[in-house]
Short mmCIF file of C-alpha atoms in Angstrom, two decimals:
data_model
loop_
_atom_site.label_atom_id
_atom_site.label_comp_id
_atom_site.label_asym_id
_atom_site.label_seq_id
_atom_site.Cartn_x
_atom_site.Cartn_y
_atom_site.Cartn_z
CA PRO A 1 0.00 0.00 0.00
CA PRO A 2 1.24 3.54 -0.80
CA VAL A 3 1.02 4.76 2.80
CA ARG A 4 3.10 1.91 4.23
CA LEU A 5 5.56 2.19 1.33
CA GLY A 6 5.83 5.94 1.97
CA VAL A 7 6.45 5.38 5.67
CA HIS A 8 9.50 3.24 4.94
CA ILE A 9 10.87 5.73 2.41
CA LEU A 10 10.29 8.66 4.79
CA ALA A 11 11.86 6.70 7.64
CA ALA A 12 14.99 6.11 5.52
CA TYR A 13 15.26 9.78 4.55
CA GLY A 14 14.53 10.87 8.13
CA ALA A 15 17.39 8.73 9.47
CA VAL A 16 19.77 10.20 6.92
CA LEU A 17 18.51 13.72 7.72
CA ILE A 18 19.19 13.23 11.42
CA LEU A 19 22.81 12.25 10.71
CA ARG A 20 23.24 14.87 8.00
CA ARG A 21 23.93 17.99 10.12
CA PRO A 22 26.84 16.65 12.28
CA LEU A 23 28.40 14.90 9.29
CA GLU A 24 28.03 18.04 7.14
CA THR A 25 29.72 20.17 9.83
CA ARG A 26 32.58 17.71 10.08
CA TRP A 27 33.19 17.06 6.39
CA VAL A 28 31.87 20.13 4.51
CA THR A 29 31.93 23.33 6.59
CA SER A 30 35.32 22.51 8.13
CA ALA A 31 36.97 22.52 4.69
CA GLU A 32 38.45 25.48 2.83
CA ASP A 33 35.80 27.86 1.49
CA VAL A 34 36.43 27.25 -2.21
CA SER A 35 36.33 23.47 -1.63
CA GLN A 36 33.01 23.46 0.21
CA PRO A 37 30.63 23.48 -2.84
CA VAL A 38 32.25 20.37 -4.35
CA ARG A 39 32.23 18.62 -0.99
CA GLN A 40 28.59 19.62 -0.47
CA PHE A 41 27.62 18.03 -3.79
CA CYS A 42 29.46 14.76 -3.04
CA PHE A 43 28.08 14.69 0.50
CA ASP A 44 24.40 15.20 -0.44
CA LEU A 45 24.64 12.83 -3.42
CA THR A 46 26.00 10.17 -1.05
CA ALA A 47 23.28 10.98 1.48
CA GLY A 48 20.56 10.58 -1.18
CA LEU A 49 22.00 7.27 -2.34
CA SER A 50 22.26 6.07 1.28
CA ALA A 51 18.60 6.93 1.87
CA GLY A 52 17.64 4.94 -1.23
CA LEU A 53 19.69 1.94 -0.11
CA LEU A 54 18.18 2.10 3.39
CA ALA A 55 14.63 2.35 2.00
CA ALA A 56 15.28 -0.58 -0.34
CA MET A 57 16.58 -2.67 2.56
CA LEU A 58 13.50 -1.85 4.68
CA ASN A 59 11.19 -2.80 1.83
CA ARG A 60 13.18 -5.96 1.24
CA ILE A 61 12.92 -6.94 4.91
CA PHE A 62 9.26 -6.04 5.55
CA PHE A 63 7.68 -6.45 2.11
CA GLU A 64 10.10 -8.87 0.46
CA PHE A 65 10.61 -6.57 -2.50
CA PRO A 66 12.08 -8.28 -5.57
CA ALA A 67 15.57 -7.23 -6.73
CA GLY A 68 14.19 -5.31 -9.73
CA SER A 69 12.01 -3.10 -7.54
CA MET A 70 14.95 -2.45 -5.17
CA ILE A 71 17.10 -1.33 -8.09
CA SER A 72 14.31 0.97 -9.31
CA LEU A 73 13.96 2.55 -5.86
CA ILE A 74 17.74 3.01 -5.47
CA ALA A 75 18.01 4.52 -8.96
CA GLY A 76 15.15 6.93 -8.23
CA ALA A 77 16.71 7.98 -4.93
CA PHE A 78 20.06 8.49 -6.66
CA ILE A 79 18.52 10.65 -9.40
CA TYR A 80 16.51 12.68 -6.89
CA GLY A 81 19.65 13.00 -4.74
CA PHE A 82 21.56 14.25 -7.78
CA PHE A 83 19.23 17.25 -8.16
CA ILE A 84 19.19 17.88 -4.39
CA ALA A 85 23.00 17.71 -4.26
CA LEU A 86 23.35 20.18 -7.14
CA ASP A 87 20.94 22.62 -5.50
CA MET A 88 22.66 22.33 -2.12
CA SER A 89 26.06 22.75 -3.75
CA LEU A 90 24.92 25.96 -5.43
CA SER A 91 23.42 27.13 -2.14
CA ARG A 92 26.72 26.40 -0.39
CA GLU A 93 28.61 28.28 -3.11
CA ARG A 94 26.28 31.25 -2.65
CA SER A 95 26.87 31.33 1.11
CA VAL A 96 30.64 31.10 0.53
CA ILE A 97 30.45 34.04 -1.91
CA GLN A 98 28.45 36.14 0.56
CA LYS A 99 30.76 35.25 3.44
CA THR A 100 33.81 36.10 1.35
CA LEU A 101 32.21 39.40 0.33
CA SER A 102 31.54 40.32 3.95
CA ARG A 103 35.14 39.57 4.93
CA ASP A 104 36.58 41.42 1.92
CA SER A 105 39.50 39.00 2.02
CA PHE A 106 42.22 38.84 -0.60
CA ARG A 107 43.15 35.55 -2.15
CA ALA A 108 45.40 34.74 -5.08
CA PRO A 109 43.98 33.18 -8.28
CA PRO A 110 43.04 29.50 -7.80
CA LYS A 111 45.89 27.14 -8.59
CA ARG A 112 43.52 24.46 -9.87
CA LEU A 113 40.82 25.60 -12.25
CA TYR A 114 37.43 23.96 -12.75
CA PRO A 115 36.15 25.67 -15.91
CA MET A 116 32.54 26.80 -15.92
CA THR A 117 32.02 25.33 -19.39
CA ARG A 118 33.06 21.90 -18.14
CA ARG A 119 30.64 22.16 -15.22
CA PHE A 120 27.82 23.15 -17.56
CA THR A 121 28.63 20.19 -19.81
CA TRP A 122 28.68 17.67 -16.98
CA VAL A 123 25.44 18.97 -15.47
CA ALA A 124 23.67 18.98 -18.86
CA VAL A 125 24.84 15.46 -19.71
CA ALA A 126 23.99 14.13 -16.24
CA THR A 127 20.51 15.74 -16.32
CA ALA A 128 19.81 14.27 -19.76
CA LEU A 129 20.92 10.83 -18.56
CA CYS A 130 18.74 11.08 -15.45
CA VAL A 131 15.68 12.05 -17.48
CA THR A 132 16.37 9.27 -19.97
CA VAL A 133 16.84 6.60 -17.29
CA VAL A 134 13.65 7.60 -15.44
CA ASN A 135 11.56 7.59 -18.60
CA LEU A 136 12.98 4.25 -19.74
CA MET A 137 12.26 2.70 -16.36
CA VAL A 138 8.69 4.03 -16.32
CA LEU A 139 7.97 3.11 -19.94
CA ALA A 140 9.41 -0.39 -19.51
CA ARG A 141 7.19 -1.01 -16.50
CA ASP A 142 4.13 0.52 -18.15
CA MET A 143 4.58 -1.46 -21.35
CA SER A 144 4.75 -4.60 -19.25
CA TRP A 145 1.59 -3.50 -17.49
CA LEU A 146 -0.19 -2.79 -20.82
CA THR A 147 0.17 -6.42 -21.79
CA THR A 148 -2.08 -7.37 -18.86
CA VAL A 149 -4.83 -4.90 -19.69
CA GLY A 150 -6.44 -7.02 -22.34
CA THR A 151 -8.27 -5.98 -25.50
CA ASP A 152 -11.08 -3.94 -24.03
CA PRO A 153 -10.99 -0.48 -25.72
CA GLY A 154 -12.10 1.32 -22.57
CA ALA A 155 -9.44 -0.36 -20.45
CA ILE A 156 -6.77 0.35 -23.04
CA GLN A 157 -7.80 4.03 -23.18
CA MET A 158 -7.68 4.30 -19.39
CA ALA A 159 -4.25 2.66 -19.34
CA VAL A 160 -2.90 5.01 -22.01
CA LEU A 161 -4.21 8.06 -20.12
CA SER A 162 -2.72 6.73 -16.90
CA ILE A 163 0.67 6.30 -18.57
CA ALA A 164 0.44 9.78 -20.14
CA TYR A 165 -0.38 11.36 -16.78
CA GLU A 166 2.47 9.48 -15.14
CA VAL A 167 5.03 10.55 -17.78
CA LEU A 168 3.70 14.12 -17.66
CA PHE A 169 3.99 14.16 -13.88
CA ILE A 170 7.58 12.90 -14.03
CA MET A 171 8.53 15.43 -16.71
CA VAL A 172 6.96 18.29 -14.72
CA VAL A 173 8.89 17.27 -11.60
CA LEU A 174 12.17 16.97 -13.50
CA LEU A 175 11.53 20.26 -15.29
CA GLY A 176 10.80 21.98 -11.97
CA LEU A 177 14.05 20.63 -10.54
CA ALA A 178 15.98 21.82 -13.60
CA ILE A 179 14.40 25.29 -13.46
CA ASN A 180 15.25 25.51 -9.76
CA LEU A 181 18.90 24.72 -10.58
CA ILE A 182 18.95 27.39 -13.30
CA ILE A 183 17.52 30.01 -10.92
CA SER A 184 19.95 29.02 -8.18
CA TYR A 185 22.92 29.18 -10.55
CA SER A 186 21.74 32.54 -11.91
CA ARG A 187 21.69 33.97 -8.39
CA ASN A 188 25.31 32.91 -7.92
CA LEU A 189 26.33 34.41 -11.25
CA LYS A 190 24.55 37.65 -10.38
CA LEU A 191 26.44 37.87 -7.08
CA LEU A 192 29.79 37.34 -8.81
CA PHE A 193 28.99 39.76 -11.66
CA GLU A 194 27.78 42.51 -9.34
CA ASN A 195 30.78 42.24 -7.03
CA GLU A 196 33.30 42.19 -9.87
CA THR A 197 31.60 45.16 -11.54
CA ARG A 198 31.36 47.08 -8.27
CA VAL A 199 35.06 46.73 -7.56
CA LEU A 200 36.05 47.61 -11.13
CA GLU A 201 33.87 50.73 -10.99
CA ARG A 202 35.68 51.79 -7.82
CA VAL A 203 39.02 51.17 -9.54
CA THR A 204 37.85 53.30 -12.49
CA ASN A 205 37.13 56.12 -10.04
CA GLY A 206 40.57 55.76 -8.48
CA ASP A 207 39.50 53.84 -5.36
CA LEU A 208 41.87 50.90 -4.84
CA SER A 209 40.77 50.09 -1.29
CA ARG A 210 38.66 47.04 -2.17
CA MET A 211 39.58 43.64 -3.54
CA VAL A 212 37.46 41.11 -5.43
CA PRO A 213 36.86 38.11 -3.14
CA VAL A 214 37.96 34.85 -4.76
CA ALA A 215 35.09 32.55 -3.85
CA THR A 216 35.09 30.01 -6.71
CA ARG A 217 37.55 27.92 -8.69
CA ASP A 218 36.09 28.71 -12.09
CA GLU A 219 36.69 31.56 -14.52
CA PHE A 220 35.17 34.04 -12.06
CA GLY A 221 37.71 33.05 -9.43
CA LEU A 222 40.50 33.34 -11.98
CA ILE A 223 39.31 36.80 -13.12
CA ALA A 224 38.88 37.91 -9.50
CA GLY A 225 42.37 36.73 -8.59
CA HIS A 226 43.99 38.49 -11.53
CA THR A 227 41.91 41.62 -10.83
CA ASN A 228 43.31 41.61 -7.30
CA THR A 229 46.81 41.23 -8.70
CA MET A 230 46.11 44.20 -10.98
CA ILE A 231 44.86 46.28 -8.03
CA GLU A 232 47.97 45.37 -6.05
CA GLY A 233 50.09 46.44 -9.02
CA LEU A 234 48.19 49.72 -9.30
CA ARG A 235 48.67 50.34 -5.59
CA HIS A 236 52.38 49.71 -5.94
CA ARG A 237 52.53 51.92 -9.01
CA ILE A 238 50.76 54.77 -7.21
CA GLU A 239 53.16 54.39 -4.28
CA LEU A 240 56.04 54.47 -6.75
CA ILE A 241 54.65 57.55 -8.51
CA THR A 242 54.18 59.25 -5.15
CA ALA A 243 57.75 58.39 -4.21
CA LEU A 244 58.97 59.67 -7.59
CA GLN A 245 57.05 62.91 -7.12
CA LEU A 246 58.66 63.30 -3.72
CA ALA A 247 62.05 62.52 -5.25
CA GLU A 248 61.35 65.12 -7.94
CA GLU A 249 60.58 67.72 -5.29
CA VAL A 250 63.73 66.81 -3.39
CA GLN A 251 65.85 66.94 -6.54
CA ARG A 252 64.41 70.31 -7.48
CA THR A 253 65.63 71.62 -4.13
CA LEU A 254 69.14 70.49 -5.10
CA LEU A 255 69.09 72.85 -8.09
CA PRO A 256 69.49 76.59 -7.53
CA SER A 257 66.18 78.38 -7.09
CA ARG A 258 67.65 81.51 -8.68
CA PRO A 259 71.09 82.61 -9.86
CA PRO A 260 73.33 84.67 -7.57
CA VAL A 261 73.79 88.38 -8.10
CA VAL A 262 77.31 88.97 -9.42
CA ALA A 263 78.43 92.35 -10.66
CA GLY A 264 79.10 92.34 -14.39
CA LEU A 265 77.31 89.04 -15.03
CA ASP A 266 73.77 88.08 -16.06
CA LEU A 267 73.00 84.46 -15.21
CA SER A 268 70.21 82.03 -15.94
CA GLY A 269 69.87 78.24 -15.82
CA THR A 270 67.29 75.48 -16.05
CA SER A 271 66.93 71.70 -16.15
CA ILE A 272 64.04 69.87 -17.83
CA TYR A 273 63.94 66.15 -17.05
CA CYS A 274 62.43 63.57 -19.40
CA GLN A 275 61.16 61.64 -16.38
CA GLU A 276 60.15 62.67 -12.87
CA THR A 277 63.82 62.69 -11.91
CA GLY A 278 66.98 62.88 -13.94
CA GLY A 279 70.74 62.84 -13.98
CA ASP A 280 71.43 66.42 -15.13
CA TYR A 281 72.76 68.96 -12.66
CA TYR A 282 73.82 72.57 -12.68
CA ASP A 283 74.81 74.97 -9.94
CA TYR A 284 76.55 78.23 -9.10
CA VAL A 285 79.38 78.25 -6.59
CA LEU A 286 80.74 81.39 -4.97
CA LEU A 287 84.53 81.19 -4.90
CA PRO A 288 87.14 83.27 -3.05
CA GLU A 289 88.09 86.73 -4.34
CA ASN A 290 84.61 87.37 -5.80
CA ARG A 291 84.98 84.67 -8.40
CA LEU A 292 82.09 82.53 -9.57
CA GLY A 293 82.03 78.84 -10.37
CA VAL A 294 79.43 77.45 -12.79
CA VAL A 295 79.06 73.67 -12.96
CA VAL A 296 77.01 71.63 -15.44
CA ALA A 297 77.01 67.82 -15.14
CA ASP A 298 75.30 64.92 -16.86
CA VAL A 299 75.06 61.45 -15.31
CA SER A 300 74.78 58.51 -17.71
CA GLY A 301 71.17 57.42 -18.12
CA HIS A 302 68.19 59.07 -16.48
CA GLY A 303 65.59 58.27 -13.88
CA ILE A 304 65.78 57.66 -10.15
CA ASP A 305 69.13 55.83 -10.17
CA ALA A 306 70.77 58.63 -12.17
CA ALA A 307 69.25 61.18 -9.76
CA LEU A 308 70.74 59.35 -6.77
CA PHE A 309 74.15 59.27 -8.42
CA MET A 310 73.83 62.97 -9.23
CA ALA A 311 72.94 63.76 -5.61
CA SER A 312 76.08 61.95 -4.45
CA ALA A 313 78.22 63.82 -6.98
CA ARG A 314 76.73 67.14 -5.89
CA ALA A 315 77.55 66.35 -2.25
CA PHE A 316 81.15 65.51 -3.16
CA LEU A 317 81.52 68.64 -5.26
CA LEU A 318 80.13 71.02 -2.63
CA SER A 319 82.33 69.39 -0.02
CA GLU A 320 85.52 69.75 -2.08
CA VAL A 321 84.75 73.26 -3.28
CA GLN A 322 85.29 74.47 0.28
CA SER A 323 89.02 74.04 -0.30
CA PHE A 324 88.88 75.12 -3.96
CA LYS A 325 92.17 75.85 -5.69
CA THR A 326 91.66 75.13 -9.38
CA PRO A 327 88.94 73.52 -11.50
CA ALA A 328 91.28 70.63 -12.42
CA LEU A 329 92.08 69.77 -8.79
CA LEU A 330 88.38 69.96 -7.93
CA ALA A 331 87.53 67.52 -10.75
CA ARG A 332 90.33 65.16 -9.68
CA ASP A 333 89.16 64.97 -6.06
CA VAL A 334 85.48 64.54 -6.94
CA ASN A 335 86.37 61.86 -9.49
CA ARG A 336 88.12 59.78 -6.86
CA TYR A 337 84.99 59.63 -4.76
CA LEU A 338 82.75 58.87 -7.74
CA ALA A 339 85.06 56.16 -9.10
CA ARG A 340 85.02 54.46 -5.72
CA ASP A 341 81.22 54.50 -5.50
CA SER A 342 80.51 53.58 -9.13
CA ALA A 343 83.03 50.76 -9.44
CA THR A 344 80.30 48.09 -9.49
CA THR A 345 77.51 50.09 -11.12
CA GLY A 346 79.06 51.20 -14.40
CA ARG A 347 77.75 54.72 -13.84
CA PHE A 348 79.78 57.74 -14.89
CA MET A 349 79.29 61.49 -15.13
CA SER A 350 80.49 64.19 -17.47
CA MET A 351 81.11 67.65 -16.02
CA PHE A 352 82.03 71.10 -17.19
CA PHE A 353 83.25 73.47 -14.48
CA LEU A 354 83.83 77.11 -15.39
CA GLU A 355 85.52 79.61 -13.10
CA ILE A 356 84.69 83.25 -13.95
CA ASP A 357 86.64 86.21 -12.53
CA PRO A 358 84.61 89.32 -13.47
CA GLN A 359 87.25 91.73 -12.15
CA ALA A 360 90.24 90.22 -13.95
CA LYS A 361 88.04 89.23 -16.88
CA THR A 362 89.44 85.69 -17.02
CA LEU A 363 87.88 82.30 -17.63
CA ARG A 364 89.32 79.04 -16.34
CA TRP A 365 87.66 75.71 -16.88
CA VAL A 366 88.00 71.95 -16.75
CA ARG A 367 86.26 69.61 -19.17
CA ALA A 368 85.59 66.11 -17.80
CA GLY A 369 84.11 64.29 -20.77
CA HIS A 370 81.44 66.98 -21.21
CA GLU A 371 80.43 68.87 -24.33
CA PRO A 372 82.50 72.06 -24.76
CA ALA A 373 80.90 75.32 -23.71
CA MET A 374 80.39 77.93 -26.42
CA VAL A 375 81.26 81.63 -26.26
CA TYR A 376 79.53 84.07 -28.59
CA ASP A 377 81.37 87.31 -29.45
CA PRO A 378 78.69 89.87 -30.43
CA VAL A 379 81.25 92.32 -31.80
CA HIS A 380 82.58 89.92 -34.42
CA ALA A 381 79.47 87.71 -34.47
CA THR A 382 81.62 84.61 -34.00
CA PHE A 383 81.58 81.53 -31.77
CA ARG A 384 84.45 79.74 -30.13
CA GLU A 385 84.49 76.61 -28.01
CA LEU A 386 85.84 76.24 -24.50
CA GLY A 387 87.28 72.81 -25.22
CA GLY A 388 90.12 70.62 -24.02
CA GLU A 389 90.61 66.98 -23.16
CA GLY A 390 89.39 65.24 -20.02
CA MET A 391 87.92 61.84 -19.10
CA ALA A 392 84.40 61.42 -17.76
CA MET A 393 84.24 61.14 -13.98
CA GLY A 394 83.65 57.86 -12.18
CA VAL A 395 85.53 55.72 -14.72
CA MET A 396 89.09 55.66 -13.30
CA ASP A 397 90.12 56.95 -9.90
CA THR A 398 93.60 57.80 -11.26
CA ALA A 399 92.34 60.12 -13.99
CA GLU A 400 94.06 63.52 -14.17
CA TYR A 401 92.56 66.76 -15.43
CA ARG A 402 93.93 69.98 -16.92
CA ASP A 403 92.96 73.59 -16.46
CA PHE A 404 92.24 75.67 -19.55
CA SER A 405 91.93 79.44 -19.52
CA GLN A 406 91.03 82.51 -21.54
CA GLN A 407 91.87 86.12 -20.88
CA GLY A 408 89.28 88.83 -21.58
CA TRP A 409 85.99 88.94 -23.45
CA GLU A 410 83.96 91.45 -25.40
CA PRO A 411 81.10 93.28 -23.68
CA GLY A 412 77.82 91.41 -24.18
CA SER A 413 79.54 88.09 -24.75
CA VAL A 414 77.35 85.01 -24.18
CA ILE A 415 78.62 81.77 -22.63
CA ILE A 416 76.41 78.72 -23.25
CA ILE A 417 76.97 75.56 -21.18
CA GLY A 418 74.51 72.74 -21.85
CA THR A 419 74.08 68.99 -21.88
CA ASP A 420 73.80 66.74 -24.90
CA GLY A 421 70.04 66.59 -24.32
CA ILE A 422 69.88 69.83 -26.34
CA THR A 423 72.03 69.02 -29.36
CA GLU A 424 70.84 65.39 -29.50
CA THR A 425 67.12 66.19 -29.37
CA ARG A 426 65.42 64.44 -32.29
CA ASN A 427 62.27 65.32 -34.19
CA THR A 428 59.75 63.00 -35.82
CA ALA A 429 61.98 62.78 -38.90
CA ASP A 430 64.78 61.42 -36.66
CA GLU A 431 66.95 64.54 -37.22
CA PHE A 432 69.18 65.98 -34.48
CA PHE A 433 68.78 69.55 -33.29
CA GLY A 434 72.56 69.94 -33.41
CA ALA A 435 74.99 72.66 -32.27
CA GLU A 436 74.47 74.82 -35.36
CA ARG A 437 70.82 75.48 -34.51
CA VAL A 438 71.89 76.46 -30.99
CA ARG A 439 74.31 79.01 -32.51
CA GLN A 440 71.59 80.40 -34.76
CA VAL A 441 69.19 80.93 -31.85
CA VAL A 442 71.88 82.51 -29.66
CA ARG A 443 73.03 84.80 -32.46
CA ALA A 444 69.45 85.94 -33.10
CA ASN A 445 68.78 86.61 -29.40
CA ALA A 446 72.21 87.76 -28.18
CA SER A 447 70.92 91.21 -27.24
CA ARG A 448 68.37 89.78 -24.81
CA SER A 449 68.93 88.93 -21.15
CA ALA A 450 70.37 85.60 -20.09
CA ALA A 451 66.88 84.38 -19.19
CA GLY A 452 65.61 85.53 -22.59
CA ILE A 453 68.36 83.71 -24.48
CA GLN A 454 67.76 80.58 -22.39
CA SER A 455 63.99 80.67 -23.09
CA ALA A 456 64.61 81.15 -26.82
CA VAL A 457 66.89 78.09 -26.98
CA ILE A 458 64.50 75.88 -24.94
CA GLU A 459 61.51 76.95 -27.04
CA ALA A 460 63.44 76.25 -30.25
CA VAL A 461 64.35 72.77 -28.98
CA GLN A 462 60.75 71.99 -28.02
CA ASP A 463 59.37 73.30 -31.31
CA PHE A 464 61.93 71.23 -33.21
CA ARG A 465 61.03 68.06 -31.27
CA GLY A 466 57.33 68.50 -31.98
CA GLU A 467 55.34 65.34 -31.23
CA ALA A 468 58.45 63.22 -30.69
CA PRO A 469 59.06 62.15 -27.07
CA GLN A 470 61.76 63.77 -24.96
CA GLU A 471 64.45 61.09 -24.72
CA ASP A 472 67.03 62.82 -22.52
CA ASP A 473 67.30 65.46 -19.83
CA VAL A 474 67.87 69.00 -21.01
CA THR A 475 70.03 71.44 -19.04
CA LEU A 476 71.15 74.90 -20.14
#
């Protein structure tokens, strides 16, 4: 009878349900979050199969069920357990997602990936097999039953309707279970989509305070993990940019804020770095007997490492200038320090140091691997170079340097000391600005102030470069 049969089946499921909670706590909820959905599915599928086995055993003991009926009951319990296990697994996944969202915890991308497409395929194939098995079992039993109906048309019609209602009922139940799974899975996808989108919107607005919780081992978990890695990289990049901005501010303080006031001289200088920091350096040094020292230096490369090397060179130079005697001796002493510090780095620095005596009208300079300075004579409209040999600093600690000098200059003469970032500036046609263009600009603006001449040269360089990127630091 259906009632007594139902009692045995309910008793089997009730026994399993009683044991379910402690076993679930021990085997499912104690596991790692991302492993819990898979464990939940295996656990509930096993529980459903166990309930079917227990119900079959009870029916075998009390009603002496035949083996075929036991197999049918076990298969039905297994199929029903399959849908229950899938639904509970999705529910467990949803709770894991919500718990991970509330904790806002960071986790790396999953090492082992269970693709969503593979899961869809397995679920679709398993559902189709379940539906097929159930229908085959029902149809096989009903066909066997039809053979006992006889030939009465009314009985045959009743049997056919009974079979149709039975198949329809089974299909409706299976369809309801499938729709429930689709809705449950859609809720999970919506949670993952909304959280991923919410975090990415915050990133778009510059807020990097939130991470995407990695709650699954599918493509969403992989995307979430890599999104977190991206956010970490952006955080590091912002910290680096902030540090570079601070370094830029510090380096700007190492350059003179304005030139000194020296009778008979008009001075102006500037440095334009191609990055936040650079390796170019210029300075004015007040020397004994109202003389002025002008130094322009260029460290190999550019960026933060070149800026640090430049800061060290500046410290050495300002320390040695306290006991200044000649430009050559100053270059020799500074070179020894730099060669010691750069022995393992391969860094070096070119320098031009010019000593100007406005009263005696003399120039004395040392050239340590740097481009020669140029002197423009406005009376004769000619240029001459302040040249001479000299090795770049930081290469050999035994390098020696020579002083070069010039006596007198014409009123209104212009001395230009720059770095190769000016002459080697390239335009979009890959042409160099060159020294000749510098001479043309200086000649055309020689009657202006030092600041005016400097602005004219810098503007000419920038106009020449056009849309091409600035590849080197520019100092003048």
